Short mmCIF file of C-alpha atoms and ligand atoms in Angstrom, two decimals:
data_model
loop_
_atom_site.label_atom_id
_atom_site.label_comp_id
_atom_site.label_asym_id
_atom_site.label_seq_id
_atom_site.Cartn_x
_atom_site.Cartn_y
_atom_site.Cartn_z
CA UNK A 137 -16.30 -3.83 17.08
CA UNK A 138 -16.04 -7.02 19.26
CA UNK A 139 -12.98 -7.99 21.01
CA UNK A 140 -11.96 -10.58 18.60
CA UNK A 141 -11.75 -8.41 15.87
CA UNK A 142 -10.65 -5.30 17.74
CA UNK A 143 -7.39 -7.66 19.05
CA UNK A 144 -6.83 -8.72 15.73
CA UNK A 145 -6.66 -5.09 14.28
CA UNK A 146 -3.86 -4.21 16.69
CA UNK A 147 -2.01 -7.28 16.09
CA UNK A 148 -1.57 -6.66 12.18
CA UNK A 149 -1.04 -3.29 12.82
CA UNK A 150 1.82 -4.16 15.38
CA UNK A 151 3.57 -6.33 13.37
CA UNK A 152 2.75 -3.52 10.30
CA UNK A 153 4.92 -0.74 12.47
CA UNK A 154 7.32 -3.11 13.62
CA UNK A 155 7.87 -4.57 9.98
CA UNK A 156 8.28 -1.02 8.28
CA UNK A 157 10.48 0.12 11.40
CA UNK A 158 12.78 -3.17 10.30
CA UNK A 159 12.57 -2.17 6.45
CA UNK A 160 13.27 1.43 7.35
CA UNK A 161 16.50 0.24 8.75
CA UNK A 162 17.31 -1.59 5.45
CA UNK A 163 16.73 1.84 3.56
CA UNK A 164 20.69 2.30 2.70
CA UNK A 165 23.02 3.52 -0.25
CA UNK A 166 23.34 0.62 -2.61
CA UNK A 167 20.61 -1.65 -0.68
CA UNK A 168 18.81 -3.66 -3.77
CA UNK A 169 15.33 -3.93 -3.73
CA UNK A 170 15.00 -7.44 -3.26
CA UNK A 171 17.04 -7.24 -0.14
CA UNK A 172 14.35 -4.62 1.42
CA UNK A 173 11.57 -5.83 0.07
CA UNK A 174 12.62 -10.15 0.67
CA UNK A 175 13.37 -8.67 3.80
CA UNK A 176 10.68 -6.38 5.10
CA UNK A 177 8.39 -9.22 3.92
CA UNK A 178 10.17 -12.19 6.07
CA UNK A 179 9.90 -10.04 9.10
CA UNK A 180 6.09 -9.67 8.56
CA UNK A 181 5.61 -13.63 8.81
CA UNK A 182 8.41 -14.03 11.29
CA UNK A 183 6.31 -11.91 13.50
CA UNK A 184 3.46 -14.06 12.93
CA UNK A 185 1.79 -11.77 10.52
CA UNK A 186 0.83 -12.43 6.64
CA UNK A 187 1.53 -9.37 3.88
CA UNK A 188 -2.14 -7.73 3.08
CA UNK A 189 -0.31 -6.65 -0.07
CA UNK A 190 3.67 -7.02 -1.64
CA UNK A 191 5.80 -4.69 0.32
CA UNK A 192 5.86 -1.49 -2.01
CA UNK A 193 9.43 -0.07 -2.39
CA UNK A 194 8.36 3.43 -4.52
CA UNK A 195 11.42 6.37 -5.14
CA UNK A 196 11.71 9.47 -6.00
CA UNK A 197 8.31 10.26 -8.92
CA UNK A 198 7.17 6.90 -8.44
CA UNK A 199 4.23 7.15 -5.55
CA UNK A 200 2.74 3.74 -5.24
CA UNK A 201 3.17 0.27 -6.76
CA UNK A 202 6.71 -0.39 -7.16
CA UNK A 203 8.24 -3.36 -5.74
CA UNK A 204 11.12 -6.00 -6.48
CA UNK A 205 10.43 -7.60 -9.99
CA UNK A 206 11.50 -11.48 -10.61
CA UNK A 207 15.07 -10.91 -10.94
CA UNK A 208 15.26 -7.15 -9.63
CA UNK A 209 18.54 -5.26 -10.44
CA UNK A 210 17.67 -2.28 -9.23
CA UNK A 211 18.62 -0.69 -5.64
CA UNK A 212 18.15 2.37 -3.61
CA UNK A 213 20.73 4.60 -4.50
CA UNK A 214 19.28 8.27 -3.69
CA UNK A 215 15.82 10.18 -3.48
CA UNK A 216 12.89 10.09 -1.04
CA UNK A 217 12.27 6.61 -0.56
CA UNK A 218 8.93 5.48 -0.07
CA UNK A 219 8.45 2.11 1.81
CA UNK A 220 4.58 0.85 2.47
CA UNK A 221 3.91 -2.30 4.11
CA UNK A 222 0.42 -3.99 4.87
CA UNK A 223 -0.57 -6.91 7.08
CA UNK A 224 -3.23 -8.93 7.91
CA UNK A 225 -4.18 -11.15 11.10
CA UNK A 226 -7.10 -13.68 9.48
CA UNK A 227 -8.56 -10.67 6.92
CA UNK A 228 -8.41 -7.73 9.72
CA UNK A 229 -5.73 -5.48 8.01
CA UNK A 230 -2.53 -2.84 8.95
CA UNK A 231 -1.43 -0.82 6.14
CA UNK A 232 0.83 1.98 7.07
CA UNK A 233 4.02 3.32 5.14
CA UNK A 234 7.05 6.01 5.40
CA UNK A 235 9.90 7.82 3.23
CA UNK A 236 13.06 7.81 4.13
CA UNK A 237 15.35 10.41 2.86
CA UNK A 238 18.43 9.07 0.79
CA UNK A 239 21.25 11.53 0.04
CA UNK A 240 18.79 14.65 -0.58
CA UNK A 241 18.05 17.14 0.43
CA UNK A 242 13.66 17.30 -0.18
CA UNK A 243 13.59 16.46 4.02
CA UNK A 244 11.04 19.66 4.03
CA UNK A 245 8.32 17.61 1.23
CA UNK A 246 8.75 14.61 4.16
CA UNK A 247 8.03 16.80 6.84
CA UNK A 248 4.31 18.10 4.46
CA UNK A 249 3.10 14.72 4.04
CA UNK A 250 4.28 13.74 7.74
CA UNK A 251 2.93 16.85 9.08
CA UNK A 252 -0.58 16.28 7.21
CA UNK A 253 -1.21 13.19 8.54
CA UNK A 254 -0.20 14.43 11.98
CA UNK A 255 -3.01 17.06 11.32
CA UNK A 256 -5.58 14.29 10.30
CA UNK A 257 -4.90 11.85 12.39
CA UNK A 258 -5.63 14.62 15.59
CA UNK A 259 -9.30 15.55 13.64
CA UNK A 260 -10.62 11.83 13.64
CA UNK A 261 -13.96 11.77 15.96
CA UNK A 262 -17.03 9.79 15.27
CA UNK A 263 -19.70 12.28 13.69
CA UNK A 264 -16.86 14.40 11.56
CA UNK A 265 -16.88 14.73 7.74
CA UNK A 266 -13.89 13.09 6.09
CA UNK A 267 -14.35 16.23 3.11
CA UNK A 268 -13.29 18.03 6.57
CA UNK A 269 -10.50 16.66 7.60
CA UNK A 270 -9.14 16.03 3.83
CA UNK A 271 -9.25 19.51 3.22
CA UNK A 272 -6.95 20.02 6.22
CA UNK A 273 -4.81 17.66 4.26
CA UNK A 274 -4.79 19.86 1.46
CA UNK A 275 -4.04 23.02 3.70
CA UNK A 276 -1.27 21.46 5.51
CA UNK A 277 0.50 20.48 2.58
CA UNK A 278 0.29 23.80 0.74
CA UNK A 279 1.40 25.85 3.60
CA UNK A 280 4.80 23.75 2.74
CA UNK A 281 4.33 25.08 -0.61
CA UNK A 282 3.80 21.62 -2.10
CA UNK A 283 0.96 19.94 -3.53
CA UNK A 284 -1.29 16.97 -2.09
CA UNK A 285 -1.52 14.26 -4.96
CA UNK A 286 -5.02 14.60 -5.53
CA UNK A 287 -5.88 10.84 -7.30
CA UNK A 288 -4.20 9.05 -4.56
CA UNK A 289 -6.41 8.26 -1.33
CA UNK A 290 -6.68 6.61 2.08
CA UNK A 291 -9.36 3.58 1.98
CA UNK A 292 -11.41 1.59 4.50
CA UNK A 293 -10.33 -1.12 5.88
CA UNK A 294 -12.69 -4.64 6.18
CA UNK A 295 -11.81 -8.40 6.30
CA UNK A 296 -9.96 -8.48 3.48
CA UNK A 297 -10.80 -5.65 2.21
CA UNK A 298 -8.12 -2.82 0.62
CA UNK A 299 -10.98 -0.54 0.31
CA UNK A 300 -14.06 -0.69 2.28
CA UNK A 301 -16.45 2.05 2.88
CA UNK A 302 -15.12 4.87 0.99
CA UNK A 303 -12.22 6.84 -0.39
CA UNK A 304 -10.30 9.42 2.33
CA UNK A 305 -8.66 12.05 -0.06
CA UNK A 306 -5.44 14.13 0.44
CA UNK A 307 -7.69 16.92 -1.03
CA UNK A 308 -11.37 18.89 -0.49
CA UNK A 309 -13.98 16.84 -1.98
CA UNK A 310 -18.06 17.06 -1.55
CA UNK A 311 -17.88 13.80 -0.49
CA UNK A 312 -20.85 13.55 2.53
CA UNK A 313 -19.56 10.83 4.64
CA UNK A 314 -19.30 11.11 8.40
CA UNK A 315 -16.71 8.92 10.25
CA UNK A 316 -18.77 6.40 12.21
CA UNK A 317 -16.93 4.61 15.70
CA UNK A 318 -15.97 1.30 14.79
CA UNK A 319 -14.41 2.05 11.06
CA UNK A 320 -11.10 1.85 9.99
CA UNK A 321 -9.85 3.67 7.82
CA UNK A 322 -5.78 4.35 6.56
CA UNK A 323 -5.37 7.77 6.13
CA UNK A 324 -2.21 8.22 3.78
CA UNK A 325 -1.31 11.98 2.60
CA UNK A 326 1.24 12.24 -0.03
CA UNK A 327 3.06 15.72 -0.81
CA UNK A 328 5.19 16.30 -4.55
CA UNK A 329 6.65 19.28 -5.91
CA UNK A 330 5.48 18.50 -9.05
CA UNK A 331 1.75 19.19 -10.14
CA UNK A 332 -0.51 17.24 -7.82
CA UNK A 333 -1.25 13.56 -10.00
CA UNK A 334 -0.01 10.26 -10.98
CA UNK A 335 -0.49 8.45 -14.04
CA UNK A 336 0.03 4.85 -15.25
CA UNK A 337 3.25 3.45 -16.05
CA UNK A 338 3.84 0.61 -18.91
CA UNK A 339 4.95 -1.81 -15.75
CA UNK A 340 2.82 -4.04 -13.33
CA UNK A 341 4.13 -6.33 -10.56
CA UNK A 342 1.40 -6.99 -8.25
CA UNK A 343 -2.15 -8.30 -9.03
CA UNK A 344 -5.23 -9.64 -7.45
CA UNK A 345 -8.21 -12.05 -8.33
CA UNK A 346 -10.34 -10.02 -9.74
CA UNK A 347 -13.62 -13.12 -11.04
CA UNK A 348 -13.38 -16.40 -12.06
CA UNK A 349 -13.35 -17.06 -15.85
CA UNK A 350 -12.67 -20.23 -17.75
CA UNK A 351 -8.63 -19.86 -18.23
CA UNK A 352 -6.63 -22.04 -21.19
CA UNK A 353 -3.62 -22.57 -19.95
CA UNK A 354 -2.53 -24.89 -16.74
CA UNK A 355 -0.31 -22.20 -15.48
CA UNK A 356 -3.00 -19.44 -15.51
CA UNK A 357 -5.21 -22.29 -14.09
CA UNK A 358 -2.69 -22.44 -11.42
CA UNK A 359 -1.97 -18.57 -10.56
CA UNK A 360 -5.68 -18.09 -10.49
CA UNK A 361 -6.32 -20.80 -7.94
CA UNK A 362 -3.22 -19.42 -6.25
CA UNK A 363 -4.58 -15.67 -6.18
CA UNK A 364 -7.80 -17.00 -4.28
CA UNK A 365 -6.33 -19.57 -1.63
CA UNK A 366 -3.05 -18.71 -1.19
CA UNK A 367 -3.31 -14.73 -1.33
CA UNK A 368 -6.76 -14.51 0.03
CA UNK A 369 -7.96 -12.28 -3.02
CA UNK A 370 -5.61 -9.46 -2.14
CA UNK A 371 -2.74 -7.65 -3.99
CA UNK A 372 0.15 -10.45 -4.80
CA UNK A 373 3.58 -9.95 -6.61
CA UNK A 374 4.91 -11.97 -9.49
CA UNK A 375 8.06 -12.57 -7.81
CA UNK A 376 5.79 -14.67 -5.50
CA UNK A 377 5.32 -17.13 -7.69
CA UNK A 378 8.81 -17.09 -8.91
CA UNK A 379 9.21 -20.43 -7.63
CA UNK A 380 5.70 -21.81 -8.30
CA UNK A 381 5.27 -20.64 -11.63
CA UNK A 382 7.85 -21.76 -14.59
CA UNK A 383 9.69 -18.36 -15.60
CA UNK A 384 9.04 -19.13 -19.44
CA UNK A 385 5.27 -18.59 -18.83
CA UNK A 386 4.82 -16.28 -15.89
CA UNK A 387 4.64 -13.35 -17.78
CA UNK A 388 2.55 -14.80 -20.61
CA UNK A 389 -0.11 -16.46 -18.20
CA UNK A 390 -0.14 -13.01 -16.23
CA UNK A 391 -1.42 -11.33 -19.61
CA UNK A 392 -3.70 -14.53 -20.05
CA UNK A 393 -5.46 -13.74 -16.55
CA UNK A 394 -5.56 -9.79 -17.02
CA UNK A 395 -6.41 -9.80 -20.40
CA UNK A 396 -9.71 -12.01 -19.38
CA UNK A 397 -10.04 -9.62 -16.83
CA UNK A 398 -9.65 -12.55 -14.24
CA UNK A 399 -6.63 -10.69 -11.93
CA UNK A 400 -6.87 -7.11 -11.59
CA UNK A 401 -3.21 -5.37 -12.29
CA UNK A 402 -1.90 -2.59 -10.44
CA UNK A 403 0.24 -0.46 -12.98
CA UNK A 404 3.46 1.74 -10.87
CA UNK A 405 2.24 5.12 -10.53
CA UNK A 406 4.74 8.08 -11.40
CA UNK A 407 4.18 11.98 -10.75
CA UNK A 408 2.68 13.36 -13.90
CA UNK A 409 5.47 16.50 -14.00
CA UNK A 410 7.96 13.83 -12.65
CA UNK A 411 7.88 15.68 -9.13
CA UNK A 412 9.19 14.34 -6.16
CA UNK A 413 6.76 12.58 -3.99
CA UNK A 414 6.35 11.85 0.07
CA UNK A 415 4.05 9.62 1.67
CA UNK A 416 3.13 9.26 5.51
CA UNK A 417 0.23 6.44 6.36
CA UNK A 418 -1.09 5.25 9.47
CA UNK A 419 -4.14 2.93 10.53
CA UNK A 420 -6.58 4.25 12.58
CA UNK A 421 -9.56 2.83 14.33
CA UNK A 422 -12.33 5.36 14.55
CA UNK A 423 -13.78 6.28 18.48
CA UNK A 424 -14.28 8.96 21.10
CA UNK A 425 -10.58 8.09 22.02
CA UNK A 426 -9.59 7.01 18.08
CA UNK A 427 -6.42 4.42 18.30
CA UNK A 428 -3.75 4.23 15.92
CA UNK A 429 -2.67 0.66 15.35
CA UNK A 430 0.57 1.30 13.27
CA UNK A 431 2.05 3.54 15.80
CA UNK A 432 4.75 1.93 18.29
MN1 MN B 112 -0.16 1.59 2.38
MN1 MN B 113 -3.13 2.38 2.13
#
């Protein structure tokens, strides 16, 4: 990796840790969403930093994919709150996330998912499997008793790029890859005492350009343009364009663009049993001497 690149990593992954450190301390009874989400987000670009993805706000059986809506009602009242914030610096990406426990008592499912990416995070060496170190994942989490959710991975990382190079699962897979020194990868374990998967929910927020096609509408016209030059072709969230878009047809050009298949739509995943879920995630660049870049 040259230096450019390599300084760029640990800048979004500085203002990454500082950002969800900032939205951590936002995590309170009766906090709305939009206040730690708005919030957690405005740090990022006060810092100098640009979201690589809407600042997820998941609770309780929800794992991934919630965030504020366009006029959000909702706030955190109890559960294990799951907050996972990504930044970029010019494409080169920080993704890293934590729960914070809210009037419960499920601290020991934190400490499995924290625990398990301890584990991981200590195993990552040029030249060693990923299936390796996954299964570890898997172990770690069991010996709490709990179960890794086993269709929800860490990714690569590239220039604007959510997932580069290949999957890293939370459980023992045949997949053959070796880490190689230079990749980065975000290794994310998440625990639930329910029974190990998440399914689709009815509800999207956040999108991404998925290919241009010829769109009717001037609004869909406009969000498509918008998903490419403004958002860089990663995940955005309708309340984003809140201000851009006229409310009347935000939600009907949204179905325009998915239903052509031109934005990609990223559906809030819940715990099929309804378990409770944790989630750790760090940012790691692979070497002899592997750096973390969301760790401050
Ligand atoms: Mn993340
Ligand atoms: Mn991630």
């Amino acid at each position: 990796m040259d230096k450019e690149t390599l300084k760029k990593y640990r800048k979004a992954g500085e203002i990454a840790a500082k950002a969800r450190n900032f939205g951590e301390d936002l995590i309170k009874e009766g906090r709305s969403y939009c206040e730690i989400v708005d919030g957690t987000e405005k740090k990022i670009k006060d810092l100098g930093g640009k979201p690589a993805f809407p600042v997820n706000l998941s609770i309780n059986d929800i794992g991934a994919h919630d965030t504020a809506d366009v006029n959000e009602k909702r706030a955190a009242v109890e559960g294990l709150v799951k907050l996972d914030v990504g930044v970029h610096i010019d494409g080169y990406i920080g993704d890293t996330a934590t729960t914070v426990p809210l009037n419960t008592d499920k601290e020991k499912l934190l400490k499995a998912s924290k625990e398990a990416l301890e584990r991981a995070l200590g195993m990552i060496r040029p030249g060693v499997k990923i299936s390796k170190i996954s299964s570890e994942i898997e172990g770690t989490i069991k010996s709490f008793g709990y179960k890794p959710i086993r269709n929800l991975t860490g990714h690569g990382l590239g220039k604007y790029d959510l997932h580069a190079k290949t999957k890293f699962p939370n459980v023992g897979t045949d997949l053959d890859y070796k880490l190689e020194k230079g990749d980065v990868f975000a290794i994310e374990p998440f625990a639930t005492d329910g029974s190990g998967k998440v399914i689709e929910s009815s509800r999207a927020m956040i999108f991404k350009w998925q290919k241009e096609v010829p769109v009717r509408s001037r609004e869909g016209r406009k969000i498509l343009r918008m998903s490419k030059n403004d958002f860089d072709k990663l995940p955005f969230s309708k309340r984003w364009l809140k201000d851009r878009i006229s409310r009347l047809r935000l939600n009907m050009s949204l179905r325009e663009l998915t239903d052509r298949n031109a934005l990609y739509r990223y559906p809030v995943l819940k715990e099929v049993d309804g378990g409770d879920i944790s989630q750790a995630e760090h940012t790691v660049i692979v070497d002899e001497k592997p750096e973390i870049t969301t760790k401050i």
